[in-house]
Every structure is written in C-alpha cells, then in structure tokens.
Amino acid sequence: MQYKEIKNKTIYYEDGDKLKALSTNPQTNQPFVSDDEAWFFAEITSELNPSILNESGSFEASIEGRKGHLKGVLAAKFNEVVSKSKVYVQDIGEVDAGVQYLINVMTLIDLCGKSGTIAFRMFDNTSKNLDLAQLKAVKTAIQTKGINLYSKKWQLEKMIEDAKDETELNAVSIDFGE
C-alpha cells in the first residue's frame, strides 16, 4: 500500500477504493509533529510493513480532506500538463506551449525587429526561421493554449469545491485532454 499525499501532518493513502488518513504515529500514539515526520513514517511503513497502515488508528478522510487531496492531485497534473504541452500553429507546426516557451517567444519578438527572421526551436527540436508575424502567431497560440488550460483547471477546482459528498467528488475527472 502506497501513500498518496502528506499534508498538514497527515498521511493520505488508499485502502481499496477509499481514501484514508493517518495523523497519529501508531508506534508512539502521538500526533505527527511535522510533515517530515509523517513522510518518514510513510516511507518506512510503505516499504517495510504496509499492513501497519491498515492496523493503525487511521480514519476515513473527511470530505474536506478528500477535497484537499483532490486539489493537490489537480495541481500536480496541471503543472505536468503545462510543462509538457504543445500547440499546433497553422503554417508553422507544433511548438512547445509552456510558460517558459511563451517568455522565449516574447524575447524573440523583441529581438527579431520588423524585418528579418530568427531561428526558432520547434516541439520536435528542429529549428525553423520565423519572421515577426509568425512569431506573433506562435505567441498568440501559446497564450490561447494557456488560457484554455487555466480555464479547465478553474472549472475542475470549482467542481471539487462545490462537491457535497463522495459521489460528487468521485465524478470529478482530472483530464486536460493532452
């Protein structure tokens, strides 16, 4: 059994299809004093004796605990998607679409000037010479992709926050279509 998350001195882990939480060290019967202590305990028990989590005084995570866990999963998935995202730009091809790439293309726009071309690295790591208009098209495409991803993230956050029970939380599918 592997733990899923450690937050607020509590270990969250799955037991079958239920999310459970453990905030007291079963060996000392004392609450974990830090996330580090909880992490250390989770690492040791999940590697050496995973059954100790089942035998301990764990409890089913509250709806608020489950919401917090799901928000953490959403944030991690969102960050992963943003860092690996790409977008197709007509007549140019696929380009990386993360924040750093937006900063890079904005810098290239400043450097390119009104005439001439500048080398631009594509998603597949090939290089293409792009003019100012093409760089601006890339910038717009990356910005639009970012807006769409954030919009989806905010929609999912609202669904999580508005969920009133476990059934509604289980209905939240964290998928960015990437």
XYZ file of N, CA and C in Angstrom:
534
model
N 0.852 -1.173 0.000
C 0.000 0.000 0.000
C 0.897 1.234 0.000
N 0.661 2.131 -0.911
C 1.467 3.338 -1.028
C 0.665 4.552 -0.582
N 1.329 5.458 0.086
C 0.648 6.684 0.470
C 0.511 7.567 -0.768
N -0.487 8.414 -0.765
C -0.756 9.292 -1.900
C -0.235 10.706 -1.670
N -0.377 11.170 -0.441
C -0.031 12.564 -0.173
C 0.190 12.743 1.319
N 1.027 13.702 1.658
C 1.213 14.093 3.050
C 0.961 15.589 3.116
N 0.009 15.955 3.961
C -0.382 17.358 4.055
C -0.888 17.609 5.467
N -0.495 18.726 6.046
C -0.937 19.108 7.394
C -0.693 17.995 8.415
N 0.503 17.419 8.363
C 0.925 16.378 9.315
C 0.024 15.140 9.259
N -0.553 14.861 8.093
C -1.444 13.722 7.903
C -1.028 12.968 6.650
N -1.006 11.634 6.753
C -0.712 10.776 5.611
C -2.040 10.372 4.986
N -2.204 10.613 3.700
C -3.385 10.158 2.973
C -2.972 8.959 2.124
N -3.728 7.891 2.202
C -3.425 6.696 1.427
C -4.719 6.017 1.025
N -4.632 5.175 -0.011
C -5.812 4.464 -0.479
C -5.841 3.072 0.121
N -7.023 2.689 0.581
C -7.274 1.343 1.079
C -8.453 0.829 0.268
N -8.151 0.047 -0.752
C -9.196 -0.353 -1.683
C -9.615 0.865 -2.475
N -10.897 1.190 -2.430
C -11.387 2.359 -3.159
C -11.635 3.550 -2.245
N -11.209 3.453 -0.996
C -11.428 4.540 -0.038
C -10.121 5.274 0.236
N -10.228 6.582 0.371
C -9.088 7.383 0.779
C -9.108 7.447 2.295
N -8.006 7.058 2.909
C -7.922 7.090 4.366
C -6.827 8.056 4.782
N -6.878 8.422 6.052
C -5.922 9.390 6.576
C -5.382 8.891 7.906
N -4.133 9.209 8.157
C -3.484 8.828 9.406
C -2.741 10.053 9.923
N -3.122 10.524 11.116
C -2.467 11.712 11.665
C -1.737 11.419 12.971
N -1.810 10.171 13.433
C -1.147 9.768 14.674
C -0.173 8.639 14.371
N 1.030 8.744 14.908
C 2.017 7.690 14.742
C 1.588 6.489 15.577
N 1.279 5.347 14.946
C 0.807 4.184 15.702
C 1.857 3.622 16.663
N 3.117 3.905 16.416
C 4.169 3.387 17.284
C 4.272 4.171 18.590
N 3.917 5.454 18.552
C 4.031 6.286 19.755
C 2.677 6.754 20.279
N 1.642 6.567 19.485
C 0.297 7.051 19.813
C 0.252 8.570 19.967
N 1.182 9.254 19.344
C 1.252 10.715 19.384
C 1.017 11.260 17.976
N 0.422 12.445 17.871
C 0.247 13.044 16.544
C 1.606 13.314 15.904
N 1.660 13.229 14.586
C 2.884 13.601 13.886
C 3.142 15.077 14.160
N 4.393 15.430 14.429
C 4.713 16.816 14.767
C 5.044 17.653 13.534
N 5.289 16.995 12.401
C 5.617 17.730 11.181
C 5.296 16.866 9.967
N 5.239 17.502 8.816
C 5.069 16.754 7.571
C 6.268 15.844 7.337
N 7.465 16.295 7.754
C 8.664 15.473 7.583
C 8.562 14.173 8.374
N 8.079 14.264 9.618
C 7.927 13.055 10.425
C 6.900 12.116 9.784
N 5.794 12.681 9.309
C 4.769 11.868 8.646
C 5.339 11.232 7.385
N 6.104 12.000 6.618
C 6.716 11.475 5.399
C 7.658 10.322 5.728
N 8.512 10.513 6.734
C 9.456 9.467 7.121
C 8.709 8.195 7.517
N 7.668 8.341 8.333
C 6.876 7.183 8.752
C 6.235 6.508 7.536
N 5.668 7.305 6.633
C 5.006 6.749 5.444
C 5.996 6.001 4.562
N 7.175 6.562 4.383
C 8.197 5.905 3.564
C 8.599 4.563 4.167
N 8.867 4.559 5.463
C 9.298 3.333 6.134
C 8.196 2.281 6.095
N 6.985 2.650 6.461
C 5.917 1.648 6.536
C 5.480 1.167 5.166
N 5.463 2.036 4.168
C 5.030 1.576 2.851
C 6.065 0.648 2.234
N 7.334 0.824 2.587
C 8.386 -0.048 2.067
C 8.516 -1.341 2.874
N 8.521 -1.234 4.206
C 8.838 -2.386 5.041
C 7.624 -3.119 5.584
N 6.592 -2.390 5.969
C 5.448 -3.031 6.614
C 4.162 -2.282 6.279
N 3.676 -2.432 5.044
C 2.497 -1.670 4.651
C 1.247 -2.022 5.442
N 1.197 -3.205 6.040
C -0.004 -3.596 6.788
C -0.189 -2.748 8.042
N 0.863 -2.090 8.505
C 0.737 -1.272 9.716
C -0.258 -0.130 9.497
N -0.376 0.340 8.261
C -1.350 1.395 7.992
C -2.768 0.883 8.205
N -3.043 -0.346 7.805
C -4.377 -0.922 7.990
C -4.686 -1.173 9.456
N -3.677 -1.543 10.218
C -3.883 -1.913 11.613
C -3.895 -0.699 12.535
N -3.502 0.443 12.017
C -3.385 1.622 12.868
C -4.729 2.303 13.044
N -4.719 3.343 13.835
C -5.943 4.086 14.108
C -6.238 5.099 13.019
N -6.182 4.654 11.785
C -6.479 5.581 10.701
C -7.979 5.798 10.609
N -8.355 6.779 9.868
C -9.769 7.097 9.723
C -10.040 7.424 8.266
N -11.291 7.271 7.867
C -11.637 7.657 6.515
C -11.520 9.163 6.415
N -10.905 9.607 5.354
C -10.697 11.041 5.192
C -12.039 11.760 5.098
N -12.115 12.891 5.734
C -13.331 13.700 5.677
C -13.521 14.232 4.263
N -14.685 14.748 3.994
C -14.947 15.320 2.673
C -13.978 16.468 2.403
N -13.664 17.265 3.429
C -12.709 18.366 3.247
C -11.301 17.822 3.003
N -10.943 16.737 3.698
C -9.648 16.105 3.464
C -9.545 15.548 2.056
N -10.626 14.928 1.588
C -10.650 14.395 0.223
C -10.566 15.528 -0.800
N -11.256 16.638 -0.512
C -11.187 17.786 -1.419
C -9.748 18.304 -1.496
N -9.098 18.429 -0.340
C -7.714 18.897 -0.313
C -6.795 17.974 -1.085
N -7.005 16.672 -0.913
C -6.200 15.686 -1.640
C -6.417 15.835 -3.142
N -7.677 15.937 -3.554
C -8.003 16.043 -4.976
C -7.466 17.343 -5.572
N -7.489 18.423 -4.800
C -6.918 19.687 -5.278
C -5.408 19.550 -5.484
N -4.750 18.808 -4.589
C -3.316 18.560 -4.754
C -3.027 17.745 -6.003
N -3.851 16.725 -6.251
C -3.706 15.913 -7.459
C -3.919 16.791 -8.693
N -4.935 17.644 -8.648
C -5.225 18.552 -9.761
C -4.041 19.479 -10.027
N -3.482 20.065 -8.984
C -2.349 20.987 -9.153
C -1.152 20.271 -9.774
N -0.866 19.058 -9.297
C 0.268 18.299 -9.834
C 0.041 17.950 -11.302
N -1.148 17.489 -11.621
C -1.471 17.120 -13.005
C -1.422 18.353 -13.904
N -1.955 19.476 -13.423
C -1.939 20.718 -14.200
C -0.500 21.143 -14.495
N 0.352 21.131 -13.478
C 1.750 21.532 -13.669
C 2.457 20.620 -14.665
N 2.154 19.327 -14.595
C 2.751 18.374 -15.532
C 2.283 18.663 -16.962
N 0.984 18.892 -17.126
C 0.428 19.166 -18.455
C 1.006 20.459 -19.022
N 1.088 21.497 -18.204
C 1.619 22.777 -18.680
C 3.073 22.620 -19.111
N 3.850 21.878 -18.340
C 5.271 21.748 -18.665
C 5.506 20.928 -19.927
N 4.558 20.073 -20.287
C 4.738 19.209 -21.457
C 3.798 19.553 -22.606
N 3.087 20.667 -22.511
C 2.066 20.952 -23.520
C 2.678 21.461 -24.822
N 1.908 21.267 -25.870
C 2.297 21.743 -27.191
C 1.039 22.255 -27.873
N 1.243 23.046 -28.923
C 0.118 23.586 -29.677
C 0.517 23.636 -31.151
N -0.454 23.370 -32.002
C -0.207 23.442 -33.443
C -0.494 24.862 -33.926
N 0.457 25.431 -34.648
C 0.296 26.762 -35.226
C 0.259 26.593 -36.746
N -0.829 27.053 -37.342
C -1.027 26.875 -38.781
C 0.143 27.445 -39.576
N 0.577 26.693 -40.566
C 1.676 27.041 -41.475
C 3.045 27.065 -40.791
N 3.086 26.696 -39.515
C 4.370 26.661 -38.799
C 4.637 25.257 -38.272
N 3.684 24.679 -37.555
C 3.826 23.338 -36.996
C 3.588 23.343 -35.498
N 4.002 22.255 -34.847
C 3.810 22.123 -33.400
C 4.933 22.821 -32.648
N 4.534 23.594 -31.636
C 5.505 24.293 -30.792
C 5.203 23.984 -29.329
N 6.232 24.061 -28.507
C 6.047 23.908 -27.061
C 5.169 25.050 -26.570
N 4.336 24.754 -25.531
C 3.368 25.770 -25.109
C 3.428 26.104 -23.626
N 4.507 25.806 -22.956
C 4.612 26.135 -21.541
C 4.948 27.603 -21.320
N 4.944 28.011 -20.070
C 5.207 29.405 -19.706
C 6.590 29.846 -20.180
N 7.591 28.996 -19.979
C 8.947 29.365 -20.386
C 9.025 29.604 -21.891
N 8.270 28.821 -22.660
C 8.286 28.980 -24.117
C 7.615 30.290 -24.528
N 6.595 30.689 -23.779
C 5.958 31.981 -24.041
C 6.955 33.112 -23.786
N 7.686 33.024 -22.698
C 8.705 34.035 -22.399
C 9.754 34.064 -23.508
N 10.172 32.874 -23.949
C 11.180 32.795 -25.013
C 10.691 33.452 -26.303
N 9.455 33.143 -26.710
C 8.956 33.706 -27.970
C 8.766 35.218 -27.840
N 8.390 35.701 -26.673
C 8.265 37.150 -26.473
C 9.636 37.826 -26.612
N 10.665 37.180 -26.108
C 12.027 37.704 -26.250
C 12.448 37.701 -27.715
N 12.132 36.613 -28.420
C 12.480 36.538 -29.842
C 11.758 37.617 -30.648
N 10.523 37.927 -30.279
C 9.785 39.006 -30.953
C 10.530 40.326 -30.771
N 11.003 40.579 -29.564
C 11.762 41.811 -29.303
C 13.062 41.849 -30.105
N 13.712 40.699 -30.233
C 14.999 40.638 -30.926
C 14.863 40.653 -32.442
N 13.759 40.157 -32.940
C 13.580 39.986 -34.383
C 13.469 41.314 -35.115
N 12.822 42.265 -34.513
C 12.616 43.537 -35.199
C 11.552 43.405 -36.273
N 11.391 44.450 -37.055
C 10.315 44.461 -38.049
C 10.654 43.679 -39.300
N 11.905 43.499 -39.570
C 12.273 42.746 -40.772
C 13.256 41.658 -40.393
N 13.338 40.676 -41.221
C 14.267 39.595 -40.966
C 13.602 38.412 -40.295
N 14.391 37.398 -40.111
C 13.900 36.178 -39.469
C 14.836 35.810 -38.336
N 14.355 34.915 -37.518
C 15.157 34.445 -36.396
C 14.892 32.953 -36.222
N 15.912 32.213 -35.821
C 15.772 30.762 -35.633
C 14.871 30.484 -34.429
N 13.962 29.543 -34.625
C 13.006 29.169 -33.572
C 12.993 27.652 -33.451
N 13.090 27.167 -32.228
C 13.095 25.718 -31.999
C 11.664 25.213 -31.859
N 11.346 24.196 -32.642
C 10.011 23.611 -32.677
C 9.866 22.544 -31.589
N 8.652 22.006 -31.439
C 8.372 20.977 -30.439
C 9.249 19.740 -30.643
N 9.508 19.383 -31.898
C 10.317 18.187 -32.190
C 11.819 18.478 -32.185
N 12.202 19.650 -31.679
C 13.590 20.103 -31.545
C 14.269 20.444 -32.867
N 13.504 20.514 -33.954
C 14.074 21.034 -35.188
C 14.035 22.554 -35.103
N 14.759 23.195 -35.998
C 14.812 24.652 -35.992
C 14.177 25.184 -37.274
N 13.455 26.288 -37.145
C 12.804 26.933 -38.283
C 13.051 28.426 -38.189
N 13.293 29.050 -39.317
C 13.422 30.509 -39.338
C 12.035 31.113 -39.443
N 11.688 31.956 -38.474
C 10.375 32.590 -38.445
C 10.531 34.102 -38.509
N 9.571 34.739 -39.186
C 9.571 36.200 -39.225
C 8.709 36.730 -38.078
N 8.616 38.040 -37.981
C 7.912 38.679 -36.871
C 6.444 38.263 -36.809
N 5.768 38.232 -37.945
C 4.348 37.851 -37.972
C 4.164 36.410 -37.490
N 5.059 35.527 -37.896
C 4.966 34.129 -37.468
C 5.230 34.001 -35.968
N 6.198 34.750 -35.461
C 6.475 34.713 -34.022
C 5.273 35.209 -33.224
N 4.611 36.237 -33.737
C 3.409 36.741 -33.055
C 2.286 35.708 -33.093
N 2.193 34.952 -34.186
C 1.189 33.882 -34.273
C 1.494 32.785 -33.252
N 2.772 32.468 -33.078
C 3.180 31.473 -32.077
C 2.824 31.980 -30.684
N 3.122 33.241 -30.415
C 2.813 33.833 -29.108
C 1.316 33.748 -28.815
N 0.496 34.118 -29.778
C -0.960 34.070 -29.600
C -1.432 32.638 -29.355
N -0.879 31.686 -30.090
C -1.275 30.282 -29.923
C -0.911 29.767 -28.530
N 0.281 30.111 -28.049
C 0.705 29.678 -26.709
C -0.183 30.323 -25.645
N -0.472 31.609 -25.800
C -1.343 32.294 -24.839
C -2.738 31.668 -24.818
N -3.277 31.368 -25.987
C -4.605 30.755 -26.076
C -4.608 29.382 -25.423
N -3.569 28.606 -25.671
C -3.454 27.282 -25.047
C -3.423 27.431 -23.527
N -2.647 28.375 -23.028
C -2.570 28.609 -21.586
C -3.908 29.010 -20.996
N -4.611 29.899 -21.681
C -5.930 30.329 -21.206
C -6.881 29.143 -21.137
N -6.852 28.293 -22.160
C -7.726 27.115 -22.175
C -7.392 26.150 -21.041
N -6.096 25.941 -20.786
C -5.698 25.045 -19.694
C -6.113 25.613 -18.339
N -5.883 26.902 -18.126
C -6.290 27.513 -16.856
C -7.800 27.483 -16.687
N -8.529 27.712 -17.757
C -9.986 27.669 -17.691
C -10.462 26.286 -17.247
N -9.863 25.246 -17.811
C -10.219 23.871 -17.427
C -9.844 23.617 -15.966
N -8.672 24.113 -15.546
C -8.246 23.937 -14.155
C -9.236 24.602 -13.205
N -9.635 25.816 -13.513
C -10.561 26.542 -12.639
C -11.927 25.860 -12.600
N -12.354 25.308 -13.724
C -13.618 24.571 -13.775
C -13.543 23.345 -12.857
N -12.431 22.617 -12.920
C -12.260 21.438 -12.068
C -12.164 21.831 -10.594
N -11.452 22.930 -10.290
C -11.368 23.402 -8.903
C -12.758 23.723 -8.359
N -13.581 24.355 -9.179
C -14.943 24.696 -8.750
C -15.769 23.434 -8.512
N -15.624 22.448 -9.381
C -16.349 21.188 -9.197
C -15.943 20.519 -7.880
N -14.642 20.547 -7.588
C -14.152 19.955 -6.337
C -14.717 20.730 -5.152
N -14.610 22.046 -5.209
C -15.071 22.882 -4.096
C -16.572 22.750 -3.870
N -17.345 22.635 -4.946
C -18.806 22.563 -4.842
C -19.330 21.174 -4.488
N -18.465 20.158 -4.545
C -18.912 18.786 -4.255
C -19.419 18.699 -2.819
N -20.560 18.061 -2.663
C -21.177 17.957 -1.341
C -20.965 16.594 -0.695
N -20.579 15.601 -1.503
C -20.377 14.266 -0.954
C -19.348 13.507 -1.797
N -19.059 12.289 -1.365
C -18.044 11.471 -2.016
C -18.420 11.138 -3.457
N -19.697 10.928 -3.719
C -20.150 10.602 -5.074
C -19.828 11.736 -6.036
N -20.093 12.964 -5.615
C -19.788 14.116 -6.465
C -18.280 14.285 -6.648
N -17.498 14.012 -5.606
C -16.039 14.095 -5.736
C -15.518 13.024 -6.685
N -16.066 11.821 -6.582
C -15.628 10.733 -7.458
C -15.973 11.013 -8.915
N -16.963 11.854 -9.154
C -17.367 12.190 -10.522
C -16.406 13.182 -11.181
N -15.535 13.810 -10.399
C -14.580 14.773 -10.952
C -13.462 13.999 -11.643
N -13.350 14.197 -12.936
C -12.313 13.534 -13.726
C -11.254 14.565 -14.096
N -10.066 14.375 -13.570
C -8.983 15.326 -13.819
C -8.302 14.941 -15.126
N -8.756 15.578 -16.189
C -8.255 15.277 -17.525
C -8.194 16.576 -18.317
N -7.031 16.866 -18.848
C -6.852 18.084 -19.623
C -6.833 17.806 -21.123
N -7.125 16.568 -21.505
C -7.199 16.224 -22.918
C -5.864 16.257 -23.629
N -4.797 16.100 -22.899
C -3.457 16.124 -23.506
C -3.024 14.727 -23.859
